[in-house]
Structures are given as C-alpha cells and as structure tokens.
Short mmCIF file of C-alpha atoms in Angstrom, two decimals:
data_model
loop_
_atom_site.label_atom_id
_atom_site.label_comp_id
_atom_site.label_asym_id
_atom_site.label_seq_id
_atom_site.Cartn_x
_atom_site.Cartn_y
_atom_site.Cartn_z
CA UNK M 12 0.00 0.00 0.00
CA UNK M 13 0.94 3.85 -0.46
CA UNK M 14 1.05 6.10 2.34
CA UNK M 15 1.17 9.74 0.96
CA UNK M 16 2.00 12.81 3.30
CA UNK M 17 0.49 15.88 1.16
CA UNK M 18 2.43 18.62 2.51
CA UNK M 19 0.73 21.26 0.03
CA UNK M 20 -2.34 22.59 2.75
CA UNK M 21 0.50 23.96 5.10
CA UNK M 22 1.00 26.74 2.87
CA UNK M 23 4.14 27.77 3.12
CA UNK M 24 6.11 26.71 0.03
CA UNK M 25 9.60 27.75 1.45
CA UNK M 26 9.20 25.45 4.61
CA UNK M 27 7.70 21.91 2.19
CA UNK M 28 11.84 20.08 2.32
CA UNK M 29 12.17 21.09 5.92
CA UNK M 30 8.56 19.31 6.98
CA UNK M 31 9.53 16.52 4.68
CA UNK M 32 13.15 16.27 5.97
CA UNK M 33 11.30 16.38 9.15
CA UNK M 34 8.83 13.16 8.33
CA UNK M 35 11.30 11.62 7.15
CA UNK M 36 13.38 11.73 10.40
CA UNK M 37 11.10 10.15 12.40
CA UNK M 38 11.45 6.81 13.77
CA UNK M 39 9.81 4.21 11.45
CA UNK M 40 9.26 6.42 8.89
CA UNK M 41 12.75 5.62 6.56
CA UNK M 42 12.37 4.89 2.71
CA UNK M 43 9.89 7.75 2.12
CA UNK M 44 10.44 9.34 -1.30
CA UNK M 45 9.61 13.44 -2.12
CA UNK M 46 7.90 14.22 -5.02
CA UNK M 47 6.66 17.59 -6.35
CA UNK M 48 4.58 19.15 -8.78
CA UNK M 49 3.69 21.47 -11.08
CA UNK M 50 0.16 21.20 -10.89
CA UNK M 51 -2.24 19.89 -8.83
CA UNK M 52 -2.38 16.68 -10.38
CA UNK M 53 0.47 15.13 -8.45
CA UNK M 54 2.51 15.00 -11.68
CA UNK M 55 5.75 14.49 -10.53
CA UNK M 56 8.70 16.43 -10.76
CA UNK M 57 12.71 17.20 -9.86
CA UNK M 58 13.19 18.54 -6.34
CA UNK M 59 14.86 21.03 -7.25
CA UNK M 60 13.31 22.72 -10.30
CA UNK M 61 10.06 22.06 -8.47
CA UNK M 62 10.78 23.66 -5.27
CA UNK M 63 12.21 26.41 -7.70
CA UNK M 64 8.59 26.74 -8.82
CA UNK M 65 7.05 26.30 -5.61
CA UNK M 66 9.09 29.55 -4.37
CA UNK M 67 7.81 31.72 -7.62
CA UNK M 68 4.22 30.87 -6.72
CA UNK M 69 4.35 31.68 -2.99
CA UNK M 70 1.41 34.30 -3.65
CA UNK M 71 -0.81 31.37 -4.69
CA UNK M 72 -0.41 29.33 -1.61
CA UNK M 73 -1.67 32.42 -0.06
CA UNK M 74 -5.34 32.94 -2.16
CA UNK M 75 -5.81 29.92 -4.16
CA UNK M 76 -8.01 26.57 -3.64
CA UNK M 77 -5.51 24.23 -2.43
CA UNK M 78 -6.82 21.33 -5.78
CA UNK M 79 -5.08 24.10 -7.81
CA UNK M 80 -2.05 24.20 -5.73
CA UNK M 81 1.40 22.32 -7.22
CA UNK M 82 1.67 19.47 -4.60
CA UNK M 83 4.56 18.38 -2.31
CA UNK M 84 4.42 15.22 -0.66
CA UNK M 85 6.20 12.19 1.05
CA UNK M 86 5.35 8.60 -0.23
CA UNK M 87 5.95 5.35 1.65
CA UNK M 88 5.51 2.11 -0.08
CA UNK M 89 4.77 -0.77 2.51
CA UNK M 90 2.89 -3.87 2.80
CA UNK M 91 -0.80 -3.45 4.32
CA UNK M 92 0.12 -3.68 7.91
CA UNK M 93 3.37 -1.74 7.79
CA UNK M 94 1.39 1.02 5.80
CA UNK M 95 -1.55 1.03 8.51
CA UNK M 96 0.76 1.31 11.46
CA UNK M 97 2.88 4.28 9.51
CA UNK M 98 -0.20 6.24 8.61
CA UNK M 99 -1.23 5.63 12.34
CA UNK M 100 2.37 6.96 13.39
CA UNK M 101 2.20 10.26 11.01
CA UNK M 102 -1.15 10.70 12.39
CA UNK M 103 -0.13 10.91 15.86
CA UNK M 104 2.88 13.11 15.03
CA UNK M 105 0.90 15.50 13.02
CA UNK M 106 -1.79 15.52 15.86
CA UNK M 107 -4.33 14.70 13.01
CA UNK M 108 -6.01 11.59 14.27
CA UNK M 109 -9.46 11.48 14.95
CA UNK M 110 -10.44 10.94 18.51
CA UNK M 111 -13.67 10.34 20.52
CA UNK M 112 -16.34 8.22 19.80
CA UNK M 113 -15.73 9.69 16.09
CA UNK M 114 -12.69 7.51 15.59
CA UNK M 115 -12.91 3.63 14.07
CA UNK M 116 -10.78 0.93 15.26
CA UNK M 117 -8.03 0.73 12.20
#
C-alpha cells in the first residue's frame, strides 16, 4: 500500500523540504520518497526545479483553492500492515487523528 503525506495545505512553500526532511526523520518512517509538482495533479517532478517553482508561486499558496495548488508530498511504499501502522504513526505526530467516539478501530 501507499502512504502519501500531502504537505501542500501547510502553505508555506519555502518550509515543504524542511517538513519533509522532518517526516522523514522520524522513527519508522525511513524509505519515504519526495515528489513535487507542477500542478495539482500530483505529476511528478525534480526537487529542485520544483521547489524552484514552488518559491515563484508563494502568492498562490496564499489565495488559491488548495486542488489548484502544485503538490509536495512524502510517499511510503509498505505492505498493508506496515502502511496502517505508519499512517497511524504520522497521524499521531501530526496531531491529526481522529479521537472520541468519532474515531474507528483501524
């Protein structure tokens, strides 16, 4: 399974390689690969001439719909159980889990 960390909604193009740098120093979370885009359409592109573009459209991260944004994300490749307990992990790092009687057993 994939496990993608879409880094695009923080909004702050200059700061994508540090949060992924970050992910990617975690414990657990090793083998991750960057990717960029363009375009919202998770196209993927070099680092560097993508984060090159990321930095000349710094404006847009500011006013536009994020599914118009150029994405930056991390991507794990696992097997099922490895992936669950990584998203699980990235979810409690990134205080994003769902919690209360809201939340399903995963």
């Amino acid at each position: 399974d994939q496990v993608v960390l879409d880094l695009s909604p923080l909004r702050r193009p200059a700061e994508f390689a540090n949060a992924a740098a970050w992910a990617l120093g975690q414990e657990g979370t090793e083998g991750g690969q960057v990717e960029a885009s363009e375009s919202g359409d998770g196209g993927e592109e070099g680092g560097g001439e993508a984060l090159e573009f990321l930095s000349q459209r710094v404006d847009d991260f500011l006013t536009e719909p994020i599914h118009r944004l150029p994405m930056y994300t991390v991507t794990w490749l696992r097997p099922r159980p490895e992936a669950k307990a990584l998203a699980k992990q990235l979810a409690a790092l990134l205080a994003t889990g769902q919690s209360g009687s809201t939340a399903q057993k995963g």
